[in-house]
Short mmCIF file of C-alpha atoms in Angstrom, two decimals:
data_model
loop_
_atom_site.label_atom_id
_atom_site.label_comp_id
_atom_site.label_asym_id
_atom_site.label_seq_id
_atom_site.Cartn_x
_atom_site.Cartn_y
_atom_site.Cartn_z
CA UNK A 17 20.18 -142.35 32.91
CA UNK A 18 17.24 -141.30 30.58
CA UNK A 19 16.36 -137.70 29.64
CA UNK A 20 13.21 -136.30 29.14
CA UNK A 21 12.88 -132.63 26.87
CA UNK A 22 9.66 -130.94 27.80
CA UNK A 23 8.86 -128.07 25.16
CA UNK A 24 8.21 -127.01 21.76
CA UNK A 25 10.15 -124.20 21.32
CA UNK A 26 13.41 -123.03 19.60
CA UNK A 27 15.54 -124.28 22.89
CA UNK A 28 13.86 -127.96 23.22
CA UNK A 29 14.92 -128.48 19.43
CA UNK A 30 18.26 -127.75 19.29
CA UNK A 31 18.23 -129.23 22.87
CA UNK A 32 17.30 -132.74 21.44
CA UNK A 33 19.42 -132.38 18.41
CA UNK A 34 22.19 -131.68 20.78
CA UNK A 35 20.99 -134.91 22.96
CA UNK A 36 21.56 -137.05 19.82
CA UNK A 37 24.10 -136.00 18.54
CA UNK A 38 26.17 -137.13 21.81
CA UNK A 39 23.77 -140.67 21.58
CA UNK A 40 21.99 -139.75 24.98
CA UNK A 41 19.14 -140.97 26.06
CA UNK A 42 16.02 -139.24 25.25
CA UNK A 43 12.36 -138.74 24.61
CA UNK A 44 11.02 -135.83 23.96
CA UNK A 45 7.21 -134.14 24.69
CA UNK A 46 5.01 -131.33 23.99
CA UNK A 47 1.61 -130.34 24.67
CA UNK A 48 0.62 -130.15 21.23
CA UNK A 49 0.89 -133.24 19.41
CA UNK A 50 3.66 -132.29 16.78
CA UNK A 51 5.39 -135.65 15.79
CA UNK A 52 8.66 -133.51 15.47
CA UNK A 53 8.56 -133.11 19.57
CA UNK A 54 6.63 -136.10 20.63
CA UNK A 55 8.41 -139.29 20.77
CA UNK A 56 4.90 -141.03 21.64
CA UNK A 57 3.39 -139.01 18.76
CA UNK A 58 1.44 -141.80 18.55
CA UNK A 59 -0.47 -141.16 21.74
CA UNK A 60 -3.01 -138.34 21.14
CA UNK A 61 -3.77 -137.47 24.69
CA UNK A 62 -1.15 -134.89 26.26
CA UNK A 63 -1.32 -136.42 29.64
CA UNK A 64 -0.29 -139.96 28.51
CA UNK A 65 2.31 -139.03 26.07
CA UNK A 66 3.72 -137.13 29.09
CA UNK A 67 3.39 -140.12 31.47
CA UNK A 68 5.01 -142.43 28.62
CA UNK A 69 7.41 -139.80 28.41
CA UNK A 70 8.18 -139.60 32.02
CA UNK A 71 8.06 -143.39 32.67
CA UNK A 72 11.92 -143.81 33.03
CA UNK A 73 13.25 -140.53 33.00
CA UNK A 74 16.27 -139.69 35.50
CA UNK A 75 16.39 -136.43 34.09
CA UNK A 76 13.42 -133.68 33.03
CA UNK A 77 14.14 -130.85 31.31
CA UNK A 78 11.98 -128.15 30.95
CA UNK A 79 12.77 -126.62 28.02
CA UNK A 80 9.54 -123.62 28.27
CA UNK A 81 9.05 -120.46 28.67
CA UNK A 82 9.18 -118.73 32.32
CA UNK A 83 5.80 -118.86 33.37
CA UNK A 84 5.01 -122.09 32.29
CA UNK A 85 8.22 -123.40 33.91
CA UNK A 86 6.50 -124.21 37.87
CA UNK A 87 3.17 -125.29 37.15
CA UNK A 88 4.67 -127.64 34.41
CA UNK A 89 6.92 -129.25 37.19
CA UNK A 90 4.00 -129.41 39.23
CA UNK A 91 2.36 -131.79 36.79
CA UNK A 92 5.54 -133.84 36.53
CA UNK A 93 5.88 -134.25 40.29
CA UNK A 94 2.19 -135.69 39.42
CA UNK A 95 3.09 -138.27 37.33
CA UNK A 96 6.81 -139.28 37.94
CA UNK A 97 9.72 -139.20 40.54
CA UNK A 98 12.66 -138.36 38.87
CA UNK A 99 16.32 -137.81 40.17
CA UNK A 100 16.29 -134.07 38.77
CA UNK A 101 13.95 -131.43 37.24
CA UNK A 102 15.70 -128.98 35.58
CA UNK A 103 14.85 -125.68 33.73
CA UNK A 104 16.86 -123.28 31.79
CA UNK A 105 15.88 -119.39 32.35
CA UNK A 106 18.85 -117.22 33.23
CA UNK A 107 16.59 -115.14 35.73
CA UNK A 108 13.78 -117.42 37.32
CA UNK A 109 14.57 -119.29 40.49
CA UNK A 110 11.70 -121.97 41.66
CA UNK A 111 11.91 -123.67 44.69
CA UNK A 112 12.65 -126.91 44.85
CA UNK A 113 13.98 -126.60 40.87
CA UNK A 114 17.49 -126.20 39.47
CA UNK A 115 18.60 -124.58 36.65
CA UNK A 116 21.40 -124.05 33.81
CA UNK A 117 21.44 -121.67 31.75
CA UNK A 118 22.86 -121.72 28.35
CA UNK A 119 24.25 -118.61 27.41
CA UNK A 120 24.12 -118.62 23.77
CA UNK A 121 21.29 -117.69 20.83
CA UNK A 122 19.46 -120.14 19.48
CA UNK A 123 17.76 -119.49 15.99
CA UNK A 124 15.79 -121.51 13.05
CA UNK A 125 19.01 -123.35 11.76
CA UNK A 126 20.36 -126.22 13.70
CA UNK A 127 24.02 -126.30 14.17
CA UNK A 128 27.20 -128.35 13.90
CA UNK A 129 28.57 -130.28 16.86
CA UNK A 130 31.11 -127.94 17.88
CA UNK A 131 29.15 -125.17 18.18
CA UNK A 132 27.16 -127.06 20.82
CA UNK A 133 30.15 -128.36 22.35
CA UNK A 134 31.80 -124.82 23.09
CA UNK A 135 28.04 -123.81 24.97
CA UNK A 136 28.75 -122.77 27.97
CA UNK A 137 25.97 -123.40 31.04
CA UNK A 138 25.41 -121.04 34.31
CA UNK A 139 24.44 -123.16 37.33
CA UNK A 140 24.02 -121.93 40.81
CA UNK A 141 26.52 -121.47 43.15
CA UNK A 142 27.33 -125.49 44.67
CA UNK A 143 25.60 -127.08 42.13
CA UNK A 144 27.79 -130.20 40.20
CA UNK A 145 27.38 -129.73 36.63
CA UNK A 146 27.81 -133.78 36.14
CA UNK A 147 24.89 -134.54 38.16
CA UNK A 148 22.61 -131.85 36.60
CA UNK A 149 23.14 -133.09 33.18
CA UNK A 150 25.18 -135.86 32.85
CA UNK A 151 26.99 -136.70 29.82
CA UNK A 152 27.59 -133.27 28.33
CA UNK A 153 30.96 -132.07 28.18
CA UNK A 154 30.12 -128.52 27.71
CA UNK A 155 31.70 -125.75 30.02
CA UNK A 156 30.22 -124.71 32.89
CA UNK A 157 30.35 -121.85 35.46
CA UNK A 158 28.84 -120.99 39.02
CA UNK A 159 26.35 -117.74 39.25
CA UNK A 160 27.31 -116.14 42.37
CA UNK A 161 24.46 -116.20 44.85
CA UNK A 162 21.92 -113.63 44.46
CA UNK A 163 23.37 -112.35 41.07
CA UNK A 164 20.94 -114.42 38.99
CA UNK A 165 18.95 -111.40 37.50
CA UNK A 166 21.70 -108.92 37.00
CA UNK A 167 24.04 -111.68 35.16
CA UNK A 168 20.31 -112.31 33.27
CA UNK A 169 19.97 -108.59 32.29
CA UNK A 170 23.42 -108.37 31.45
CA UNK A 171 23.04 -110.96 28.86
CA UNK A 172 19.97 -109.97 27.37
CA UNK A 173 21.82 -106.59 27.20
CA UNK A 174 24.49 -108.26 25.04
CA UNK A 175 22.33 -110.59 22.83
CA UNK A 176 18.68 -109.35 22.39
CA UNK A 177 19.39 -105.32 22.49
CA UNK A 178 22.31 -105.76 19.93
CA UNK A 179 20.07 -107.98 17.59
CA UNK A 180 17.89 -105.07 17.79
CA UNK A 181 20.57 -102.34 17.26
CA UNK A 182 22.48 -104.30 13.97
CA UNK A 183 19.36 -105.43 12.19
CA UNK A 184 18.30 -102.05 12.34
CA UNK A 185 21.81 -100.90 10.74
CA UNK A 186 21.85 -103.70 8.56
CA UNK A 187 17.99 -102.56 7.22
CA UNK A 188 19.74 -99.43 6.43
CA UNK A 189 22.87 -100.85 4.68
CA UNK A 190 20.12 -102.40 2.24
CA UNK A 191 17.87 -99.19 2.15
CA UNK A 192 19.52 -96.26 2.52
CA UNK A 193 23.25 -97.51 1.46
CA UNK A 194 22.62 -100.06 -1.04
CA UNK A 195 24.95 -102.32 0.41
CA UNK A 196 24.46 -105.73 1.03
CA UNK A 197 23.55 -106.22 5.09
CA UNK A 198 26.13 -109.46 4.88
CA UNK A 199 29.29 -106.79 5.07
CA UNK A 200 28.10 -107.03 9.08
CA UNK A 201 28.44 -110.78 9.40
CA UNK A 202 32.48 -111.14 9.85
CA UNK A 203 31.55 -108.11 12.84
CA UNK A 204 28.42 -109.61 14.55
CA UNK A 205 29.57 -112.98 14.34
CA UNK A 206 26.26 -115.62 15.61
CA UNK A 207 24.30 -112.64 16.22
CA UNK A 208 24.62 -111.35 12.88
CA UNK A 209 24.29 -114.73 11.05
CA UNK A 210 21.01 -115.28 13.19
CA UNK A 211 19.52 -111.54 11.84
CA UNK A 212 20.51 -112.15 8.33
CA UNK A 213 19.66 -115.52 8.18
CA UNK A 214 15.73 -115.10 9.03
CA UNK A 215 15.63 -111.61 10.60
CA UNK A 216 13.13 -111.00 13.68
CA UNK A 217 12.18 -114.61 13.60
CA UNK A 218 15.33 -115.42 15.43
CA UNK A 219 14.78 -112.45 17.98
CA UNK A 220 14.80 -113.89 20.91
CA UNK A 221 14.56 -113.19 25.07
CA UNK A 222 11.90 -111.70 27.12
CA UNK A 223 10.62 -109.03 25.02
CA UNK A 224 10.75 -111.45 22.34
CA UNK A 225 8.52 -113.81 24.34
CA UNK A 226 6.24 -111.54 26.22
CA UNK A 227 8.00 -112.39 29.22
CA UNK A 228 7.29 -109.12 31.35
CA UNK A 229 7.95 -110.23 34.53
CA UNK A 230 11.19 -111.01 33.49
CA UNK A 231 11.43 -107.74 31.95
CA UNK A 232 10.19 -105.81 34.99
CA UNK A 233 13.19 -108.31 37.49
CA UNK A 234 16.24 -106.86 34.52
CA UNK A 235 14.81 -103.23 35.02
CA UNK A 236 15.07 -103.89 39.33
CA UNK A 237 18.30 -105.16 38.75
CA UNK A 238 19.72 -102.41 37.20
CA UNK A 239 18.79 -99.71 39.36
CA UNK A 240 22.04 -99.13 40.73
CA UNK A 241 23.43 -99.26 37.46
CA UNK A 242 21.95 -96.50 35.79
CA UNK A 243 23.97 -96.07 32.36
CA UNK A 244 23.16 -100.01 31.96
CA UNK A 245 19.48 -99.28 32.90
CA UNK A 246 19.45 -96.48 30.42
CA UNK A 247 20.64 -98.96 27.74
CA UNK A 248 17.96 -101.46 28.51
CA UNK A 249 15.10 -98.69 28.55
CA UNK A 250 16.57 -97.94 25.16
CA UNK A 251 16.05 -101.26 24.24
CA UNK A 252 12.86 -101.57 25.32
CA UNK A 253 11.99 -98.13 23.23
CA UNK A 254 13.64 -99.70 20.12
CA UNK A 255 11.60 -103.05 20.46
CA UNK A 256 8.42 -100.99 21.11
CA UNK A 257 9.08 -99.16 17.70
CA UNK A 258 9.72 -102.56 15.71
CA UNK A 259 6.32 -103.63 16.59
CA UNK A 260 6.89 -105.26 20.39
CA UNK A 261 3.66 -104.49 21.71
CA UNK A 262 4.81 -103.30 25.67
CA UNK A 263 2.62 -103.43 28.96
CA UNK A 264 1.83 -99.65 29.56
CA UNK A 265 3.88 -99.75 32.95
CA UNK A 266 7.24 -100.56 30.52
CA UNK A 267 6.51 -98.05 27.60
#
């Protein structure tokens, strides 16, 4: 077994840390040629590092954001064969690609082992955790079939719109109160410590990403569901007035 991390971003670090932590095998690579996700940081050209990279992986994980998630498995269907590709957004499904989803936050600050350990991951419905990613004992539970959007919004409804909501309150503790915004942290718990660690830095999601599509797939979902579509619109509003520039069709 032999892991490859594919991405740059806040999830591919932590990813990796988590990787080594547990002494798994793994290389890591980005299109940019930062030594910090490059194993063959050596190797200037993108293409080789990735085919260095990919050389004797079992395991690729594409650790990206949504859109770059099936033309970057394209290129590693290019290059390599592995056993598995794997990718980690909560609402995307690509065919022929399987997912997990870790339903947690992930900010600047790289955490303790624990904390990783008690991660849970969403696979689909008939998919065996131990052969997805092998070697990580972290809990794991089956999205029912179909239900990969809604149990998507539902979580950015819980994470990303509450960030929102309680740095907002906590900018008013400081401002308007003159009370120190770490009263919250004991309340907020991971969210909190994220927003008062680094504030919108760790803002994450979607909205946070310029996701849209995604976006527009929550809104769908929640049709039916019309005080939890009301909540996300609010959302939406809120990011829109904290400097999230919005598409016209979602203002």
């Amino acid at each position: 077994m032999q892991y490859a991390i594919l991405g740059s971003g806040r999830l591919a670090r932590h990813l990796y840390f988590y990787f080594q932590t547990l002494d798994l095998p793994v290389h890591q690579w980005s299109r940019n040629d930062d030594p910090l996700f490059n194993t063959f940081a050596d190797v200037l050209d993108s293409t080789e590092r990735l085919r260095r990279t990919l050389a004797d992986a079992t395991h690729v994980l594409l650790a990206v954001s949504d859109s770059s998630i099936a033309p970057l498995a394209e290129r590693v269907r290019s290059l390599a064969n592995p056993e598995e590709i794997l990718h980690f957004s909560g609402a995307l499904a690509v065919d022929g690609l399987k997912s997990a989803h870790p339903l947690m936050t992930f900010g600047d600050r790289l955490e303790t082992f624990e904390w990783y350990h008690a991660i849970p991951f969403l696979i689909e419905h008939g998919e065996k955790f131990e052969e997805l990613l092998p070697g990580l004992p972290n809990p794991h539970y089956e999205i029912p079939t179909g239900a990969r959007g809604y149990y998507h919004a539902l979580c950015s409804l819980a994470g990303n719109s509450t960030f929102m909501l309680w740095k907002k309150i906590g900018d008013q503790f400081e401002n308007e109160l003159g009370l120190p915004r770490d009263l919250l942290r004991p309340f907020l718990q991971q969210v909190v410590t994220n927003s008062s660690l680094s504030g919108e830095k760790n803002f994450t999601g979607p909205v946070a990403r310029g996701d849209w599509d995604v976006v527009r797939k929550h809104l769908a979902s929640l049709r039916e569901k019309p005080e939890l579509l009301r909540a996300y619109e609010n959302y939406l509003h809120m990011a829109s007035s904290s400097g999230i520039d919005l598409p016209k069709d979602l203002k």
